[in-house]
mmCIF file of C-alpha atoms in Angstrom:
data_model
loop_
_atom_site.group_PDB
_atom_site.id
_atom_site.type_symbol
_atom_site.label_atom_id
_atom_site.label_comp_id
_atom_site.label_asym_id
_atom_site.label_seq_id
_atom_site.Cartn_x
_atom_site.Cartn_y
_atom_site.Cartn_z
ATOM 1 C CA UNK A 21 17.501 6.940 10.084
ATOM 2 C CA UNK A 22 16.065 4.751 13.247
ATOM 3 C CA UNK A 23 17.198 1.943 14.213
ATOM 4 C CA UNK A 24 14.245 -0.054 12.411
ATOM 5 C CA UNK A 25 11.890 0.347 10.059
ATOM 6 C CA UNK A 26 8.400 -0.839 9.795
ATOM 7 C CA UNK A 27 7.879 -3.528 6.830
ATOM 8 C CA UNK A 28 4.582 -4.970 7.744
ATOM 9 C CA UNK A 29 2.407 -6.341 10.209
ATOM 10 C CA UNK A 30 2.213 -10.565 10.544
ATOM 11 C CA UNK A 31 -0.534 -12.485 12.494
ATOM 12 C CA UNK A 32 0.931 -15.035 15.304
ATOM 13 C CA UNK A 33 -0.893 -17.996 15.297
ATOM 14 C CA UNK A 34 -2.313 -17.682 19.095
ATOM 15 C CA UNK A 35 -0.362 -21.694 19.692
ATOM 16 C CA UNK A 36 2.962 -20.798 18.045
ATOM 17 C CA UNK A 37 6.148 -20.891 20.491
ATOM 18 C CA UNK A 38 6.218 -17.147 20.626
ATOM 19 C CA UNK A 39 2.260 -16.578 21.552
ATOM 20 C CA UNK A 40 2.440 -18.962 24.494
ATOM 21 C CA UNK A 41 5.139 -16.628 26.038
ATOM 22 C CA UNK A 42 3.350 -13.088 24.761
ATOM 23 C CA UNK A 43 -0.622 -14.358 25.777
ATOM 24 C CA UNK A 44 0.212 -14.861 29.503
ATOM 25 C CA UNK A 45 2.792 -12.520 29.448
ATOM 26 C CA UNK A 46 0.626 -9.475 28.364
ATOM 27 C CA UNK A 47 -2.764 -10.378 30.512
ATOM 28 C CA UNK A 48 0.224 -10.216 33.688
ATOM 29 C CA UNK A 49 1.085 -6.619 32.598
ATOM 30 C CA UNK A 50 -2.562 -5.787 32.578
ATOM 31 C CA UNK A 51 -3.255 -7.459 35.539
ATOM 32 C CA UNK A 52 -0.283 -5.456 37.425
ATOM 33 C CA UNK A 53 -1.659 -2.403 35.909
ATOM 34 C CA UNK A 54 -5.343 -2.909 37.364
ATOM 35 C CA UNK A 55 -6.589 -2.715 33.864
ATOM 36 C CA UNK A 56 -9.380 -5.410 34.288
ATOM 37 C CA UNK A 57 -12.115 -3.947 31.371
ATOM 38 C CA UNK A 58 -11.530 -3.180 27.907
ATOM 39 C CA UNK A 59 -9.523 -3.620 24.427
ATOM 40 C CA UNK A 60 -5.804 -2.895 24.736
ATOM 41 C CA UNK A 61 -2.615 -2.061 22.710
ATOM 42 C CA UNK A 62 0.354 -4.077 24.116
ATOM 43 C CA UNK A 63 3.758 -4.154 21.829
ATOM 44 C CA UNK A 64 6.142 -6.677 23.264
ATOM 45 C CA UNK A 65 9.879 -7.139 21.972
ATOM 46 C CA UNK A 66 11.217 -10.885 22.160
ATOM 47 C CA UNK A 67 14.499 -11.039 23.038
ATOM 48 C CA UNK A 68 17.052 -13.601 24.419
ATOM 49 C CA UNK A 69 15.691 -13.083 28.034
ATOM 50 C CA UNK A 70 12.355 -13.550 27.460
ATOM 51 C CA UNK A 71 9.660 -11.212 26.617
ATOM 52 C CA UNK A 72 10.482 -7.058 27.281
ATOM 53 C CA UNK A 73 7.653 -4.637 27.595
ATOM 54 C CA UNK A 74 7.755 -1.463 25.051
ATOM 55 C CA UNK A 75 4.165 0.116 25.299
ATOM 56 C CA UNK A 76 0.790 -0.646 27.162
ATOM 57 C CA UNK A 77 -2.140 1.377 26.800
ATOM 58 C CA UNK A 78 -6.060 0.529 27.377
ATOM 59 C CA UNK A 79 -7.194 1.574 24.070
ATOM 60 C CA UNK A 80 -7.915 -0.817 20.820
ATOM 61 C CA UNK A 81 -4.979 -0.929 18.514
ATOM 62 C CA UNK A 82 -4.302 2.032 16.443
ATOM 63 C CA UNK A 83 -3.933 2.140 12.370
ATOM 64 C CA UNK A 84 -7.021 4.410 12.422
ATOM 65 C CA UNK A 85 -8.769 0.916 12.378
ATOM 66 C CA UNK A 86 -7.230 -0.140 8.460
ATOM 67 C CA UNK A 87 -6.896 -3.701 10.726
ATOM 68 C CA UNK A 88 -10.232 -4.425 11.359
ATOM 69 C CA UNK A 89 -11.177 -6.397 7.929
ATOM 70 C CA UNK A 90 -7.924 -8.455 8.533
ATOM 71 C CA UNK A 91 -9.453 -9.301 11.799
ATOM 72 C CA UNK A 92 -12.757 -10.441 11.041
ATOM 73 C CA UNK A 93 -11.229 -12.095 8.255
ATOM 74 C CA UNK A 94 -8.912 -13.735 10.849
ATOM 75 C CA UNK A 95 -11.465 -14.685 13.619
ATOM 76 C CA UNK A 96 -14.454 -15.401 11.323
ATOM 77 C CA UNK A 97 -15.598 -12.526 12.714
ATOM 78 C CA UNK A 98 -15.197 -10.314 15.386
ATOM 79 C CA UNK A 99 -12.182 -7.731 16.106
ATOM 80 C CA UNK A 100 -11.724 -5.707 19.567
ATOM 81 C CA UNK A 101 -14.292 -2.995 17.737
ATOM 82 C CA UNK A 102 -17.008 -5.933 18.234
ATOM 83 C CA UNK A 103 -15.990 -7.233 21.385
ATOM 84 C CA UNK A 104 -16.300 -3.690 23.046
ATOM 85 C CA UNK A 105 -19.803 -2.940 21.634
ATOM 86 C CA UNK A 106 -21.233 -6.361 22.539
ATOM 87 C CA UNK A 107 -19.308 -5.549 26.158
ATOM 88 C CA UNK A 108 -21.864 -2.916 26.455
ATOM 89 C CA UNK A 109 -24.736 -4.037 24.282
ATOM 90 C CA UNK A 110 -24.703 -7.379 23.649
ATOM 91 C CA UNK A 111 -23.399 -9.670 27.142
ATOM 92 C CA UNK A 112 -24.297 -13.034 25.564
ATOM 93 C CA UNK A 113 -22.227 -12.430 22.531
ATOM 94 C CA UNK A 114 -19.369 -11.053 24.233
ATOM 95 C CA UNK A 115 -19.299 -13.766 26.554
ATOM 96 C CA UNK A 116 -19.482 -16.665 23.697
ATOM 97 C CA UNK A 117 -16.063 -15.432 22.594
ATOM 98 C CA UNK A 118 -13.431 -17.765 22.573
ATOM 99 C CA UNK A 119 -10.310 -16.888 24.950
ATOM 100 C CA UNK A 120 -7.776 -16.683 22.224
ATOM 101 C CA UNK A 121 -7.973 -16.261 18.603
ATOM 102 C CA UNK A 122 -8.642 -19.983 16.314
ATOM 103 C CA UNK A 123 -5.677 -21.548 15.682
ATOM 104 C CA UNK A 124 -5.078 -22.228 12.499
ATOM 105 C CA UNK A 125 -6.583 -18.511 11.196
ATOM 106 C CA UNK A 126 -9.548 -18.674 9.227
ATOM 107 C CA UNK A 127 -7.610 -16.973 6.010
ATOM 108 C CA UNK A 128 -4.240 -15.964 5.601
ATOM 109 C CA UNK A 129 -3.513 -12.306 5.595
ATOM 110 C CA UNK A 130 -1.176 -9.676 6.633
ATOM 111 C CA UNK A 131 -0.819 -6.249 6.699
ATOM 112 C CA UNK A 132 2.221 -5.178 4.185
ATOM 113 C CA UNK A 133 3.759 -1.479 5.311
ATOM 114 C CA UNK A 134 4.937 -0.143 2.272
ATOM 115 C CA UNK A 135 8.577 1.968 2.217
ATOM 116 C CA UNK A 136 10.179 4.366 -0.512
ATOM 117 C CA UNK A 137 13.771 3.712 -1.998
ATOM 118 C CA UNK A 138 13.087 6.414 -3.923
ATOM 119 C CA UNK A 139 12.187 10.093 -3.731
ATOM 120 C CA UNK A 140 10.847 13.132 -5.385
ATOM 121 C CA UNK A 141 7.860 15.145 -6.326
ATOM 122 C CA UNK A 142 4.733 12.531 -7.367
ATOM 123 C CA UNK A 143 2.981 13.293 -10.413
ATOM 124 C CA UNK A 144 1.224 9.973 -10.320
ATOM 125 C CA UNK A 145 0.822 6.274 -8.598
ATOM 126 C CA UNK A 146 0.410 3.644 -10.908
ATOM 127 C CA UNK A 147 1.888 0.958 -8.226
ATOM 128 C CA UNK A 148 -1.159 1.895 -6.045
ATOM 129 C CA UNK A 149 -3.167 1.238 -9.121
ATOM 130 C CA UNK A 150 -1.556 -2.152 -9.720
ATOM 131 C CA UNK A 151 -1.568 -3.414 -6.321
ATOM 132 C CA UNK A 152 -5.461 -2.335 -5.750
ATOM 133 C CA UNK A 153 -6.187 -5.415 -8.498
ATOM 134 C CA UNK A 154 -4.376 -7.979 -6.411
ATOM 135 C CA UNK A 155 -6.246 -11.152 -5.711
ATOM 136 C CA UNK A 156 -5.642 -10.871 -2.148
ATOM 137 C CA UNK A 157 -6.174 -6.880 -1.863
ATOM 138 C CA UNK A 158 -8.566 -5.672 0.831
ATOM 139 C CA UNK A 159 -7.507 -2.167 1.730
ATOM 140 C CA UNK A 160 -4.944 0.517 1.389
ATOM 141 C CA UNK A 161 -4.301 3.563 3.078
ATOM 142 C CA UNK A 162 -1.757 6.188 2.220
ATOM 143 C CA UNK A 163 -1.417 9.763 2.292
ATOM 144 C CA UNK A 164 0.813 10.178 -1.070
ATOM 145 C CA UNK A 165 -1.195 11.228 -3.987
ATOM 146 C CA UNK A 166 0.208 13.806 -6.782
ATOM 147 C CA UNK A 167 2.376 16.655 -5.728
ATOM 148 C CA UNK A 168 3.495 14.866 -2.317
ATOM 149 C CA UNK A 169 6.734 14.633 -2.002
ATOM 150 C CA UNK A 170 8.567 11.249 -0.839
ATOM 151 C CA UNK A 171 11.481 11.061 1.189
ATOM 152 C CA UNK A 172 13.625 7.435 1.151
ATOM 153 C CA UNK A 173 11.976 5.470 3.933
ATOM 154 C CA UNK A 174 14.145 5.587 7.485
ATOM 155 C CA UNK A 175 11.450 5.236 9.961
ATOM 156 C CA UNK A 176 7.939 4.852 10.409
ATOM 157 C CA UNK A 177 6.853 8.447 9.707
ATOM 158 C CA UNK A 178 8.671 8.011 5.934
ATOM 159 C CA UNK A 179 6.551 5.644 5.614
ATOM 160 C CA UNK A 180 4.540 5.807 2.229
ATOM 161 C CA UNK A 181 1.599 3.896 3.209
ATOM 162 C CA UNK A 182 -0.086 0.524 4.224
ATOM 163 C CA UNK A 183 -1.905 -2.246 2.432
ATOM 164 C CA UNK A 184 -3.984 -5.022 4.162
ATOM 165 C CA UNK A 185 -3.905 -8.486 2.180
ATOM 166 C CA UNK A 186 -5.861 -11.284 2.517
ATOM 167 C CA UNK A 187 -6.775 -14.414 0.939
ATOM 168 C CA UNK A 188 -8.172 -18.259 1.834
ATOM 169 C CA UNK A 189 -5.148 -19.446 -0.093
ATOM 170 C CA UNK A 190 -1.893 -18.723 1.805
ATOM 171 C CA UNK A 191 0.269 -19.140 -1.491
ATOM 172 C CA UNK A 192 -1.709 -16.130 -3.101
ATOM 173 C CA UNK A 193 -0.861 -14.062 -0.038
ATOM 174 C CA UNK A 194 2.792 -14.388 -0.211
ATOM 175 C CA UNK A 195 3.005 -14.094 -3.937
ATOM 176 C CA UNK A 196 1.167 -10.525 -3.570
ATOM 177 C CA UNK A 197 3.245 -9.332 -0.633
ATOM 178 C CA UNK A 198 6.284 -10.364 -2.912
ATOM 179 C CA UNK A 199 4.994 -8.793 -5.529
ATOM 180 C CA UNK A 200 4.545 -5.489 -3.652
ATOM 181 C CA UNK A 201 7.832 -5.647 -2.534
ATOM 182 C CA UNK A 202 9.222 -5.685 -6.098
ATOM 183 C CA UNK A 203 7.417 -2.534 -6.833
ATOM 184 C CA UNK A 204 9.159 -1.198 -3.905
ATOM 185 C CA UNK A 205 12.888 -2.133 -5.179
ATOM 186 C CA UNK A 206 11.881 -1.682 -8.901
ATOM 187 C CA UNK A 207 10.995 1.674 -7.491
ATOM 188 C CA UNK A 208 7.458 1.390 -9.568
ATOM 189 C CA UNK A 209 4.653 2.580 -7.255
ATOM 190 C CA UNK A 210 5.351 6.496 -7.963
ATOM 191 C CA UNK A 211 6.547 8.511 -11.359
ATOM 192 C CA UNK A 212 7.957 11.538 -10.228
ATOM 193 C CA UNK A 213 9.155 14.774 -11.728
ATOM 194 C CA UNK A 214 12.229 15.213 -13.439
ATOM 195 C CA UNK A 215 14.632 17.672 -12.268
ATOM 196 C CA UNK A 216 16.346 19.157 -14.843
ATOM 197 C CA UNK A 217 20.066 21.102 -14.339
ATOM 198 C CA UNK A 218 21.305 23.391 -16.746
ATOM 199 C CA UNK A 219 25.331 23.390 -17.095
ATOM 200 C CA UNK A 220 26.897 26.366 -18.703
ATOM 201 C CA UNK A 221 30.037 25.731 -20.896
ATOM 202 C CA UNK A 222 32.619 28.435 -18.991
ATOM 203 C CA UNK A 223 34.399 29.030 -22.467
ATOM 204 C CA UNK A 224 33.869 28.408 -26.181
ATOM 205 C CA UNK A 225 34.793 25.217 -27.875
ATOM 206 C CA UNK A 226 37.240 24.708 -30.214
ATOM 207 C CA UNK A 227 35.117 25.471 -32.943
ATOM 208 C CA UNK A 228 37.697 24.745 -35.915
ATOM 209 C CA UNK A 229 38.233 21.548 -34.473
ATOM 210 C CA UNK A 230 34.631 20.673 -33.866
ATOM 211 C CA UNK A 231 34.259 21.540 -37.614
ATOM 212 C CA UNK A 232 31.568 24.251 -36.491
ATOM 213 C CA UNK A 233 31.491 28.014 -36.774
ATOM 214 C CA UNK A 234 28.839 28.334 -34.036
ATOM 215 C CA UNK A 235 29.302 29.289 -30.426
ATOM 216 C CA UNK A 236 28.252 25.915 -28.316
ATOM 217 C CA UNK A 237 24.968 25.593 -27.145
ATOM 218 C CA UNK A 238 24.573 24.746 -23.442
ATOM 219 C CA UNK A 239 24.472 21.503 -22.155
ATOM 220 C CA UNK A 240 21.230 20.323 -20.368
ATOM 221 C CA UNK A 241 21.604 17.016 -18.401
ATOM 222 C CA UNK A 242 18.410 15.059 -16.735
ATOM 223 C CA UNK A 243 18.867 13.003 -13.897
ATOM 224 C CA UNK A 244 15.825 11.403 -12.012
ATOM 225 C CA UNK A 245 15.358 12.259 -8.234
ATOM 226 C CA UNK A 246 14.841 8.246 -7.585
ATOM 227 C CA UNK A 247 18.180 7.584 -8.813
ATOM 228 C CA UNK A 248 20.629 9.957 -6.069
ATOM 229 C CA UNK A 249 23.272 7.745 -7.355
ATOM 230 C CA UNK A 250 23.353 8.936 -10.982
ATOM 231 C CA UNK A 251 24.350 12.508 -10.444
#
């Protein structure tokens, strides 16, 4: 696999330890880049030296936009989608936006990227089902539905989806990002098909001592694709 894998995406409050060294540290990359207009995509690693650079690009975050209700939610309303338009179409509002993000967050919310310790063939999602009545649900994205078939998560492209949570109540949050992750372990969010292997007998039992006149039947043995470790 890589050397990490993606498990979710958590707001940092904008006066937390690490955002007073990412905030300043981010608008100097941009500055040294000339990038003066715009929404950007920075992606910073913290390390013991300080801040280290892994990607900046002068484009709004990616996620094909699943973010944007965690933001307004966030902000009390506005994401980099609204900035940009009122950039070009509405001056007064853009320039009535704070400088950083309200600290503390108007909700509590996060976005939870979900990962596969299982795999096989999907004939349904129930988890999906499940986790689409959570208190704090807003929005999920994935591209497994039935007949996809789901590798054990290694990376971000093995990942099986995302889900954006939010709620007022912080306490709500973490119990449904816990509880997500226990369909995860429990492998629960997929049933799959069941292989089925067929072992011939090479040779006929001992039919007087098995008390049976009949040539064995072959032996059929089921074993579930989630569970590679019960072969």
């Amino acid at each position: 696999g890589a050397q990490f894998v993606y498990f979710g995406c958590v707001p940092v409050d904008p006066k937390s330890p690490e955002a007073r060294i990412v905030i300043p540290y981010v608008r100097g990359v941009l500055d040294a880049l000339g990038v003066l207009n715009g929404p950007s995509h920075g992606e910073v690693m913290m390390t013991a030296d300080g801040p280290c650079l892994v990607e900046m690009n002068c484009r709004a975050h990616g996620g094909d936009g699943n973010w944007r209700p965690l933001c307004l939610g966030l902000t009390g309303g506005y994401s980099q989608v609204e900035a940009t338009v009122d950039a070009y179409l509405e001056k007064k509002s853009f320039f009535d936006l704070p400088d950083k993000p309200p600290s503390p967050f108007k909700a509590a919310g996060q976005e939870v990227i979900m990962v596969s310790y299982s795999k096989g063939t999907v004939i349904s999602t129930p988890g999906f089902d499940v986790i689409q009545q959570l208190q704090s649900f807003v929005y999920l994205e994935t591209g497994v539905r039935k007949g996809s078939k789901v590798e054990h998560t290694v990376d971000l492209f093995t990942c099986i989806g995302s889900t954006i949570l939010m709620h007022e109540d912080k306490d709500i949050l973490m119990k449904d990002v816990n509880f997500i992750r226990q369909l995860e372990e429990r492998n629960e969010l997929f049933e799959y098909e069941q292989e089925v292997s067929l072992l011939k007998s090479f040779s006929k039992l001992n039919l007087k001592e098995m008390g049976d006149n009949h040539e064995a039947q072959q032996h059929r043995r089921h074993f579930s694709s989630d569970r590679p470790d019960m072969f």
